[in-house]
Amino acid sequence: MKKLSIICLTFVMTLTTSFGQSKTDDVKTIFNHFLKLKDKKNYDKMFDYYHEEFLKIVPKSELLKDLAKLNSNSNYEYFVKDSEIILVSKSVKKNGFKYALIKYGANTHIKFNDKTDIEIIEIIKQNVKNTYGEKYSYSESNKEIVFHKESKMMAVFNKNWKFFPYSEKLKPFITSIVPKEILAQVLSK
């Protein structure tokens, strides 16, 4: 009987530990929640998932202001749909922190209203086509551009997962948040 009690207690503790870790430590689950907020245009809550050090460089208020400008254009409606994770690197652990790189994609839509000047539509179409090539389409009947965009985000775990954009252009800023040797390891995985 004592043996059975010990086995049951060990099993319960294992389950509790496993479930506890998966709620706070699962980068895919947290990042998918982040993507849903983005798709719903809930930018204020979405930026709560941005890393504090990144927000010192680019304040949340500036990011919100830029998105408000983009979303208030009188010529078109801008929205993102079907965001999904493509790849999550293996995490690198150091000094109680975990680091990972996330590659994700989404379909971006630019839907023009009926009053938009054809010249503006053509300029935007050409810019998007030049940037996204084969991943671009335009529906004349819907007056809508759709293109698939892939991006990368760094993920850092201390008490919870926080994210910020990754690109080669941002590398000088990123190394102020993620040590160079850790960044090199994450990028190689």
mmCIF file with all atom_site columns, C-alpha atoms in Angstrom:
data_model
loop_
_atom_site.group_PDB
_atom_site.id
_atom_site.type_symbol
_atom_site.label_atom_id
_atom_site.label_alt_id
_atom_site.label_comp_id
_atom_site.label_asym_id
_atom_site.label_entity_id
_atom_site.label_seq_id
_atom_site.pdbx_PDB_ins_code
_atom_site.Cartn_x
_atom_site.Cartn_y
_atom_site.Cartn_z
_atom_site.occupancy
_atom_site.B_iso_or_equiv
_atom_site.pdbx_formal_charge
_atom_site.auth_seq_id
_atom_site.auth_comp_id
_atom_site.auth_asym_id
_atom_site.auth_atom_id
_atom_site.pdbx_PDB_model_num
ATOM 1   C CA . MET A 1 1   ? 0.000   0.000  0.000   1.00 0.00 ? 1   MET A CA 1
ATOM 2   C CA . LYS A 1 2   ? 2.823   2.370  0.896   1.00 0.00 ? 2   LYS A CA 1
ATOM 3   C CA . LYS A 1 3   ? 4.511   1.598  -2.438  1.00 0.00 ? 3   LYS A CA 1
ATOM 4   C CA . LEU A 1 4   ? 1.311   2.372  -4.334  1.00 0.00 ? 4   LEU A CA 1
ATOM 5   C CA . SER A 1 5   ? 0.940   5.704  -2.503  1.00 0.00 ? 5   SER A CA 1
ATOM 6   C CA . ILE A 1 6   ? 4.516   6.684  -3.369  1.00 0.00 ? 6   ILE A CA 1
ATOM 7   C CA . ILE A 1 7   ? 4.008   5.735  -7.037  1.00 0.00 ? 7   ILE A CA 1
ATOM 8   C CA . CYS A 1 8   ? 0.753   7.724  -7.194  1.00 0.00 ? 8   CYS A CA 1
ATOM 9   C CA . LEU A 1 9   ? 2.339   10.747 -5.519  1.00 0.00 ? 9   LEU A CA 1
ATOM 10  C CA . THR A 1 10  ? 5.317   10.631 -7.921  1.00 0.00 ? 10  THR A CA 1
ATOM 11  C CA . PHE A 1 11  ? 2.957   10.372 -10.916 1.00 0.00 ? 11  PHE A CA 1
ATOM 12  C CA . VAL A 1 12  ? 0.860   13.352 -9.736  1.00 0.00 ? 12  VAL A CA 1
ATOM 13  C CA . MET A 1 13  ? 3.984   15.447 -9.108  1.00 0.00 ? 13  MET A CA 1
ATOM 14  C CA . THR A 1 14  ? 5.283   14.606 -12.599 1.00 0.00 ? 14  THR A CA 1
ATOM 15  C CA . LEU A 1 15  ? 1.996   15.600 -14.200 1.00 0.00 ? 15  LEU A CA 1
ATOM 16  C CA . THR A 1 16  ? 1.807   18.827 -12.198 1.00 0.00 ? 16  THR A CA 1
ATOM 17  C CA . THR A 1 17  ? 5.374   19.748 -13.103 1.00 0.00 ? 17  THR A CA 1
ATOM 18  C CA . SER A 1 18  ? 4.848   18.924 -16.778 1.00 0.00 ? 18  SER A CA 1
ATOM 19  C CA . PHE A 1 19  ? 1.635   20.909 -17.073 1.00 0.00 ? 19  PHE A CA 1
ATOM 20  C CA . GLY A 1 20  ? 3.088   23.822 -15.119 1.00 0.00 ? 20  GLY A CA 1
ATOM 21  C CA . GLN A 1 21  ? 6.082   24.066 -17.433 1.00 0.00 ? 21  GLN A CA 1
ATOM 22  C CA . SER A 1 22  ? 4.062   23.779 -20.606 1.00 0.00 ? 22  SER A CA 1
ATOM 23  C CA . LYS A 1 23  ? 1.887   26.735 -19.645 1.00 0.00 ? 23  LYS A CA 1
ATOM 24  C CA . THR A 1 24  ? 4.765   29.133 -19.003 1.00 0.00 ? 24  THR A CA 1
ATOM 25  C CA . ASP A 1 25  ? 7.592   27.615 -20.968 1.00 0.00 ? 25  ASP A CA 1
ATOM 26  C CA . ASP A 1 26  ? 6.070   26.640 -24.330 1.00 0.00 ? 26  ASP A CA 1
ATOM 27  C CA . VAL A 1 27  ? 7.334   29.241 -26.791 1.00 0.00 ? 27  VAL A CA 1
ATOM 28  C CA . LYS A 1 28  ? 5.071   28.000 -29.612 1.00 0.00 ? 28  LYS A CA 1
ATOM 29  C CA . THR A 1 29  ? 1.906   28.370 -27.524 1.00 0.00 ? 29  THR A CA 1
ATOM 30  C CA . ILE A 1 30  ? 2.866   31.858 -26.360 1.00 0.00 ? 30  ILE A CA 1
ATOM 31  C CA . PHE A 1 31  ? 3.928   32.967 -29.836 1.00 0.00 ? 31  PHE A CA 1
ATOM 32  C CA . ASN A 1 32  ? 0.714   31.649 -31.392 1.00 0.00 ? 32  ASN A CA 1
ATOM 33  C CA . HIS A 1 33  ? -1.215  33.790 -28.892 1.00 0.00 ? 33  HIS A CA 1
ATOM 34  C CA . PHE A 1 34  ? 0.961   36.744 -29.943 1.00 0.00 ? 34  PHE A CA 1
ATOM 35  C CA . LEU A 1 35  ? 0.119   36.056 -33.619 1.00 0.00 ? 35  LEU A CA 1
ATOM 36  C CA . LYS A 1 36  ? -3.617  35.881 -32.877 1.00 0.00 ? 36  LYS A CA 1
ATOM 37  C CA . LEU A 1 37  ? -3.432  39.308 -31.232 1.00 0.00 ? 37  LEU A CA 1
ATOM 38  C CA . LYS A 1 38  ? -1.653  40.603 -34.342 1.00 0.00 ? 38  LYS A CA 1
ATOM 39  C CA . ASP A 1 39  ? -4.280  39.121 -36.691 1.00 0.00 ? 39  ASP A CA 1
ATOM 40  C CA . LYS A 1 40  ? -7.047  40.709 -34.573 1.00 0.00 ? 40  LYS A CA 1
ATOM 41  C CA . LYS A 1 41  ? -5.230  44.081 -34.626 1.00 0.00 ? 41  LYS A CA 1
ATOM 42  C CA . ASN A 1 42  ? -5.035  44.048 -30.832 1.00 0.00 ? 42  ASN A CA 1
ATOM 43  C CA . TYR A 1 43  ? -1.692  45.808 -31.031 1.00 0.00 ? 43  TYR A CA 1
ATOM 44  C CA . ASP A 1 44  ? -1.679  47.215 -27.509 1.00 0.00 ? 44  ASP A CA 1
ATOM 45  C CA . LYS A 1 45  ? -1.791  43.708 -25.989 1.00 0.00 ? 45  LYS A CA 1
ATOM 46  C CA . MET A 1 46  ? 0.451   42.319 -28.725 1.00 0.00 ? 46  MET A CA 1
ATOM 47  C CA . PHE A 1 47  ? 3.243   44.734 -27.805 1.00 0.00 ? 47  PHE A CA 1
ATOM 48  C CA . ASP A 1 48  ? 2.988   43.573 -24.187 1.00 0.00 ? 48  ASP A CA 1
ATOM 49  C CA . TYR A 1 49  ? 4.782   40.476 -25.516 1.00 0.00 ? 49  TYR A CA 1
ATOM 50  C CA . TYR A 1 50  ? 7.692   42.568 -26.811 1.00 0.00 ? 50  TYR A CA 1
ATOM 51  C CA . HIS A 1 51  ? 10.934  42.394 -24.860 1.00 0.00 ? 51  HIS A CA 1
ATOM 52  C CA . GLU A 1 52  ? 11.408  45.327 -22.461 1.00 0.00 ? 52  GLU A CA 1
ATOM 53  C CA . GLU A 1 53  ? 14.919  46.092 -23.749 1.00 0.00 ? 53  GLU A CA 1
ATOM 54  C CA . PHE A 1 54  ? 13.660  46.351 -27.330 1.00 0.00 ? 54  PHE A CA 1
ATOM 55  C CA . LEU A 1 55  ? 10.910  48.726 -26.173 1.00 0.00 ? 55  LEU A CA 1
ATOM 56  C CA . LYS A 1 56  ? 13.599  50.964 -24.662 1.00 0.00 ? 56  LYS A CA 1
ATOM 57  C CA . ILE A 1 57  ? 15.048  51.319 -28.178 1.00 0.00 ? 57  ILE A CA 1
ATOM 58  C CA . VAL A 1 58  ? 11.680  51.602 -29.969 1.00 0.00 ? 58  VAL A CA 1
ATOM 59  C CA . PRO A 1 59  ? 8.967   52.641 -27.483 1.00 0.00 ? 59  PRO A CA 1
ATOM 60  C CA . LYS A 1 60  ? 5.590   50.917 -27.568 1.00 0.00 ? 60  LYS A CA 1
ATOM 61  C CA . SER A 1 61  ? 3.936   54.314 -28.078 1.00 0.00 ? 61  SER A CA 1
ATOM 62  C CA . GLU A 1 62  ? 5.908   54.810 -31.326 1.00 0.00 ? 62  GLU A CA 1
ATOM 63  C CA . LEU A 1 63  ? 5.039   51.346 -32.597 1.00 0.00 ? 63  LEU A CA 1
ATOM 64  C CA . LEU A 1 64  ? 1.349   51.943 -31.844 1.00 0.00 ? 64  LEU A CA 1
ATOM 65  C CA . LYS A 1 65  ? 1.473   55.352 -33.534 1.00 0.00 ? 65  LYS A CA 1
ATOM 66  C CA . ASP A 1 66  ? 2.999   53.861 -36.713 1.00 0.00 ? 66  ASP A CA 1
ATOM 67  C CA . LEU A 1 67  ? 0.369   51.114 -36.857 1.00 0.00 ? 67  LEU A CA 1
ATOM 68  C CA . ALA A 1 68  ? -2.417  53.613 -36.224 1.00 0.00 ? 68  ALA A CA 1
ATOM 69  C CA . LYS A 1 69  ? -1.168  55.607 -39.229 1.00 0.00 ? 69  LYS A CA 1
ATOM 70  C CA . LEU A 1 70  ? -1.065  52.494 -41.377 1.00 0.00 ? 70  LEU A CA 1
ATOM 71  C CA . ASN A 1 71  ? -4.564  51.464 -40.297 1.00 0.00 ? 71  ASN A CA 1
ATOM 72  C CA . SER A 1 72  ? -6.113  54.902 -40.752 1.00 0.00 ? 72  SER A CA 1
ATOM 73  C CA . ASN A 1 73  ? -5.168  55.398 -44.393 1.00 0.00 ? 73  ASN A CA 1
ATOM 74  C CA . SER A 1 74  ? -8.251  56.605 -46.252 1.00 0.00 ? 74  SER A CA 1
ATOM 75  C CA . ASN A 1 75  ? -7.264  54.776 -49.458 1.00 0.00 ? 75  ASN A CA 1
ATOM 76  C CA . TYR A 1 76  ? -7.220  51.229 -48.163 1.00 0.00 ? 76  TYR A CA 1
ATOM 77  C CA . GLU A 1 77  ? -7.799  48.787 -45.344 1.00 0.00 ? 77  GLU A CA 1
ATOM 78  C CA . TYR A 1 78  ? -4.700  46.944 -44.163 1.00 0.00 ? 78  TYR A CA 1
ATOM 79  C CA . PHE A 1 79  ? -4.933  43.624 -42.319 1.00 0.00 ? 79  PHE A CA 1
ATOM 80  C CA . VAL A 1 80  ? -3.026  40.400 -41.675 1.00 0.00 ? 80  VAL A CA 1
ATOM 81  C CA . LYS A 1 81  ? -4.554  36.904 -41.753 1.00 0.00 ? 81  LYS A CA 1
ATOM 82  C CA . ASP A 1 82  ? -3.475  33.313 -41.442 1.00 0.00 ? 82  ASP A CA 1
ATOM 83  C CA . SER A 1 83  ? -0.364  33.919 -39.347 1.00 0.00 ? 83  SER A CA 1
ATOM 84  C CA . GLU A 1 84  ? 1.525   30.737 -38.610 1.00 0.00 ? 84  GLU A CA 1
ATOM 85  C CA . ILE A 1 85  ? 4.797   29.533 -37.173 1.00 0.00 ? 85  ILE A CA 1
ATOM 86  C CA . ILE A 1 86  ? 7.101   28.036 -39.788 1.00 0.00 ? 86  ILE A CA 1
ATOM 87  C CA . LEU A 1 87  ? 10.062  27.108 -37.593 1.00 0.00 ? 87  LEU A CA 1
ATOM 88  C CA . VAL A 1 88  ? 11.309  27.470 -34.034 1.00 0.00 ? 88  VAL A CA 1
ATOM 89  C CA . SER A 1 89  ? 15.013  26.924 -33.473 1.00 0.00 ? 89  SER A CA 1
ATOM 90  C CA . LYS A 1 90  ? 16.269  24.831 -30.593 1.00 0.00 ? 90  LYS A CA 1
ATOM 91  C CA . SER A 1 91  ? 16.627  27.074 -27.583 1.00 0.00 ? 91  SER A CA 1
ATOM 92  C CA . VAL A 1 92  ? 19.994  28.020 -26.142 1.00 0.00 ? 92  VAL A CA 1
ATOM 93  C CA . LYS A 1 93  ? 20.202  28.310 -22.355 1.00 0.00 ? 93  LYS A CA 1
ATOM 94  C CA . LYS A 1 94  ? 22.554  30.581 -20.425 1.00 0.00 ? 94  LYS A CA 1
ATOM 95  C CA . ASN A 1 95  ? 22.392  32.119 -16.953 1.00 0.00 ? 95  ASN A CA 1
ATOM 96  C CA . GLY A 1 96  ? 18.743  31.184 -16.410 1.00 0.00 ? 96  GLY A CA 1
ATOM 97  C CA . PHE A 1 97  ? 17.669  32.625 -19.771 1.00 0.00 ? 97  PHE A CA 1
ATOM 98  C CA . LYS A 1 98  ? 16.553  30.782 -22.905 1.00 0.00 ? 98  LYS A CA 1
ATOM 99  C CA . TYR A 1 99  ? 16.909  32.153 -26.416 1.00 0.00 ? 99  TYR A CA 1
ATOM 100 C CA . ALA A 1 100 ? 15.318  30.978 -29.665 1.00 0.00 ? 100 ALA A CA 1
ATOM 101 C CA . LEU A 1 101 ? 14.617  32.230 -33.174 1.00 0.00 ? 101 LEU A CA 1
ATOM 102 C CA . ILE A 1 102 ? 11.107  31.977 -34.607 1.00 0.00 ? 102 ILE A CA 1
ATOM 103 C CA . LYS A 1 103 ? 10.342  32.135 -38.314 1.00 0.00 ? 103 LYS A CA 1
ATOM 104 C CA . TYR A 1 104 ? 6.714   32.835 -39.128 1.00 0.00 ? 104 TYR A CA 1
ATOM 105 C CA . GLY A 1 105 ? 4.586   33.828 -42.081 1.00 0.00 ? 105 GLY A CA 1
ATOM 106 C CA . ALA A 1 106 ? 1.289   35.549 -42.744 1.00 0.00 ? 106 ALA A CA 1
ATOM 107 C CA . ASN A 1 107 ? -0.878  36.802 -45.568 1.00 0.00 ? 107 ASN A CA 1
ATOM 108 C CA . THR A 1 108 ? -1.033  40.574 -45.682 1.00 0.00 ? 108 THR A CA 1
ATOM 109 C CA . HIS A 1 109 ? -4.032  42.199 -47.352 1.00 0.00 ? 109 HIS A CA 1
ATOM 110 C CA . ILE A 1 110 ? -4.380  45.704 -48.726 1.00 0.00 ? 110 ILE A CA 1
ATOM 111 C CA . LYS A 1 111 ? -7.965  46.276 -49.797 1.00 0.00 ? 111 LYS A CA 1
ATOM 112 C CA . PHE A 1 112 ? -8.531  49.537 -51.672 1.00 0.00 ? 112 PHE A CA 1
ATOM 113 C CA . ASN A 1 113 ? -11.776 51.449 -51.364 1.00 0.00 ? 113 ASN A CA 1
ATOM 114 C CA . ASP A 1 114 ? -13.794 52.519 -54.409 1.00 0.00 ? 114 ASP A CA 1
ATOM 115 C CA . LYS A 1 115 ? -12.590 56.132 -54.187 1.00 0.00 ? 115 LYS A CA 1
ATOM 116 C CA . THR A 1 116 ? -8.873  55.299 -54.342 1.00 0.00 ? 116 THR A CA 1
ATOM 117 C CA . ASP A 1 117 ? -7.141  56.869 -57.330 1.00 0.00 ? 117 ASP A CA 1
ATOM 118 C CA . ILE A 1 118 ? -5.964  54.231 -59.840 1.00 0.00 ? 118 ILE A CA 1
ATOM 119 C CA . GLU A 1 119 ? -2.510  55.838 -59.835 1.00 0.00 ? 119 GLU A CA 1
ATOM 120 C CA . ILE A 1 120 ? -2.120  55.206 -56.091 1.00 0.00 ? 120 ILE A CA 1
ATOM 121 C CA . ILE A 1 121 ? -3.230  51.596 -56.545 1.00 0.00 ? 121 ILE A CA 1
ATOM 122 C CA . GLU A 1 122 ? -0.697  51.082 -59.351 1.00 0.00 ? 122 GLU A CA 1
ATOM 123 C CA . ILE A 1 123 ? 2.184   52.562 -57.305 1.00 0.00 ? 123 ILE A CA 1
ATOM 124 C CA . ILE A 1 124 ? 1.394   50.368 -54.289 1.00 0.00 ? 124 ILE A CA 1
ATOM 125 C CA . LYS A 1 125 ? 0.894   47.299 -56.496 1.00 0.00 ? 125 LYS A CA 1
ATOM 126 C CA . GLN A 1 126 ? 4.271   47.857 -58.149 1.00 0.00 ? 126 GLN A CA 1
ATOM 127 C CA . ASN A 1 127 ? 6.063   48.365 -54.816 1.00 0.00 ? 127 ASN A CA 1
ATOM 128 C CA . VAL A 1 128 ? 4.544   45.202 -53.349 1.00 0.00 ? 128 VAL A CA 1
ATOM 129 C CA . LYS A 1 129 ? 5.237   43.207 -56.530 1.00 0.00 ? 129 LYS A CA 1
ATOM 130 C CA . ASN A 1 130 ? 8.881   44.367 -56.572 1.00 0.00 ? 130 ASN A CA 1
ATOM 131 C CA . THR A 1 131 ? 9.285   43.390 -52.918 1.00 0.00 ? 131 THR A CA 1
ATOM 132 C CA . TYR A 1 132 ? 7.366   40.091 -52.783 1.00 0.00 ? 132 TYR A CA 1
ATOM 133 C CA . GLY A 1 133 ? 7.419   38.871 -56.396 1.00 0.00 ? 133 GLY A CA 1
ATOM 134 C CA . GLU A 1 134 ? 5.702   35.496 -56.732 1.00 0.00 ? 134 GLU A CA 1
ATOM 135 C CA . LYS A 1 135 ? 4.179   35.781 -53.274 1.00 0.00 ? 135 LYS A CA 1
ATOM 136 C CA . TYR A 1 136 ? 2.034   38.676 -54.525 1.00 0.00 ? 136 TYR A CA 1
ATOM 137 C CA . SER A 1 137 ? -1.412  38.681 -56.116 1.00 0.00 ? 137 SER A CA 1
ATOM 138 C CA . TYR A 1 138 ? -3.954  41.333 -57.052 1.00 0.00 ? 138 TYR A CA 1
ATOM 139 C CA . SER A 1 139 ? -7.682  40.833 -57.451 1.00 0.00 ? 139 SER A CA 1
ATOM 140 C CA . GLU A 1 140 ? -9.157  43.444 -59.773 1.00 0.00 ? 140 GLU A CA 1
ATOM 141 C CA . SER A 1 141 ? -12.728 42.569 -58.777 1.00 0.00 ? 141 SER A CA 1
ATOM 142 C CA . ASN A 1 142 ? -11.974 42.948 -55.043 1.00 0.00 ? 142 ASN A CA 1
ATOM 143 C CA . LYS A 1 143 ? -9.407  45.739 -55.506 1.00 0.00 ? 143 LYS A CA 1
ATOM 144 C CA . GLU A 1 144 ? -7.185  43.809 -53.121 1.00 0.00 ? 144 GLU A CA 1
ATOM 145 C CA . ILE A 1 145 ? -3.491  43.008 -52.923 1.00 0.00 ? 145 ILE A CA 1
ATOM 146 C CA . VAL A 1 146 ? -2.519  39.867 -51.025 1.00 0.00 ? 146 VAL A CA 1
ATOM 147 C CA . PHE A 1 147 ? 1.051   38.857 -50.350 1.00 0.00 ? 147 PHE A CA 1
ATOM 148 C CA . HIS A 1 148 ? 2.724   36.303 -48.153 1.00 0.00 ? 148 HIS A CA 1
ATOM 149 C CA . LYS A 1 149 ? 5.396   37.706 -45.909 1.00 0.00 ? 149 LYS A CA 1
ATOM 150 C CA . GLU A 1 150 ? 7.828   35.714 -43.802 1.00 0.00 ? 150 GLU A CA 1
ATOM 151 C CA . SER A 1 151 ? 9.582   37.294 -40.833 1.00 0.00 ? 151 SER A CA 1
ATOM 152 C CA . LYS A 1 152 ? 11.738  36.332 -37.887 1.00 0.00 ? 152 LYS A CA 1
ATOM 153 C CA . MET A 1 153 ? 11.470  37.127 -34.193 1.00 0.00 ? 153 MET A CA 1
ATOM 154 C CA . MET A 1 154 ? 13.910  36.522 -31.378 1.00 0.00 ? 154 MET A CA 1
ATOM 155 C CA . ALA A 1 155 ? 12.393  34.898 -28.313 1.00 0.00 ? 155 ALA A CA 1
ATOM 156 C CA . VAL A 1 156 ? 13.889  35.377 -24.845 1.00 0.00 ? 156 VAL A CA 1
ATOM 157 C CA . PHE A 1 157 ? 12.680  33.540 -21.760 1.00 0.00 ? 157 PHE A CA 1
ATOM 158 C CA . ASN A 1 158 ? 13.392  34.736 -18.236 1.00 0.00 ? 158 ASN A CA 1
ATOM 159 C CA . LYS A 1 159 ? 10.146  34.543 -16.266 1.00 0.00 ? 159 LYS A CA 1
ATOM 160 C CA . ASN A 1 160 ? 8.100   34.332 -19.465 1.00 0.00 ? 160 ASN A CA 1
ATOM 161 C CA . TRP A 1 161 ? 8.670   34.495 -23.207 1.00 0.00 ? 161 TRP A CA 1
ATOM 162 C CA . LYS A 1 162 ? 9.171   37.914 -24.775 1.00 0.00 ? 162 LYS A CA 1
ATOM 163 C CA . PHE A 1 163 ? 9.807   38.663 -28.442 1.00 0.00 ? 163 PHE A CA 1
ATOM 164 C CA . PHE A 1 164 ? 11.299  41.244 -30.764 1.00 0.00 ? 164 PHE A CA 1
ATOM 165 C CA . PRO A 1 165 ? 11.961  41.440 -34.513 1.00 0.00 ? 165 PRO A CA 1
ATOM 166 C CA . TYR A 1 166 ? 15.105  39.875 -35.943 1.00 0.00 ? 166 TYR A CA 1
ATOM 167 C CA . SER A 1 167 ? 16.851  40.908 -39.144 1.00 0.00 ? 167 SER A CA 1
ATOM 168 C CA . GLU A 1 168 ? 20.435  41.468 -40.222 1.00 0.00 ? 168 GLU A CA 1
ATOM 169 C CA . LYS A 1 169 ? 19.782  45.230 -40.188 1.00 0.00 ? 169 LYS A CA 1
ATOM 170 C CA . LEU A 1 170 ? 18.755  45.039 -36.524 1.00 0.00 ? 170 LEU A CA 1
ATOM 171 C CA . LYS A 1 171 ? 21.770  42.959 -35.449 1.00 0.00 ? 171 LYS A CA 1
ATOM 172 C CA . PRO A 1 172 ? 23.603  45.914 -33.779 1.00 0.00 ? 172 PRO A CA 1
ATOM 173 C CA . PHE A 1 173 ? 20.538  46.496 -31.575 1.00 0.00 ? 173 PHE A CA 1
ATOM 174 C CA . ILE A 1 174 ? 19.904  42.806 -30.984 1.00 0.00 ? 174 ILE A CA 1
ATOM 175 C CA . THR A 1 175 ? 23.380  42.249 -29.591 1.00 0.00 ? 175 THR A CA 1
ATOM 176 C CA . SER A 1 176 ? 22.573  44.797 -26.884 1.00 0.00 ? 176 SER A CA 1
ATOM 177 C CA . ILE A 1 177 ? 19.828  42.373 -25.745 1.00 0.00 ? 177 ILE A CA 1
ATOM 178 C CA . VAL A 1 178 ? 21.217  38.966 -26.731 1.00 0.00 ? 178 VAL A CA 1
ATOM 179 C CA . PRO A 1 179 ? 24.941  38.277 -26.204 1.00 0.00 ? 179 PRO A CA 1
ATOM 180 C CA . LYS A 1 180 ? 26.808  37.809 -29.522 1.00 0.00 ? 180 LYS A CA 1
ATOM 181 C CA . GLU A 1 181 ? 27.903  34.242 -28.757 1.00 0.00 ? 181 GLU A CA 1
ATOM 182 C CA . ILE A 1 182 ? 24.320  33.251 -27.843 1.00 0.00 ? 182 ILE A CA 1
ATOM 183 C CA . LEU A 1 183 ? 22.961  34.919 -30.996 1.00 0.00 ? 183 LEU A CA 1
ATOM 184 C CA . ALA A 1 184 ? 25.499  32.996 -33.103 1.00 0.00 ? 184 ALA A CA 1
ATOM 185 C CA . GLN A 1 185 ? 24.415  29.717 -31.468 1.00 0.00 ? 185 GLN A CA 1
ATOM 186 C CA . VAL A 1 186 ? 20.699  30.446 -31.965 1.00 0.00 ? 186 VAL A CA 1
ATOM 187 C CA . LEU A 1 187 ? 21.219  31.373 -35.618 1.00 0.00 ? 187 LEU A CA 1
ATOM 188 C CA . SER A 1 188 ? 23.153  28.155 -36.260 1.00 0.00 ? 188 SER A CA 1
ATOM 189 C CA . LYS A 1 189 ? 20.374  25.871 -34.909 1.00 0.00 ? 189 LYS A CA 1
#
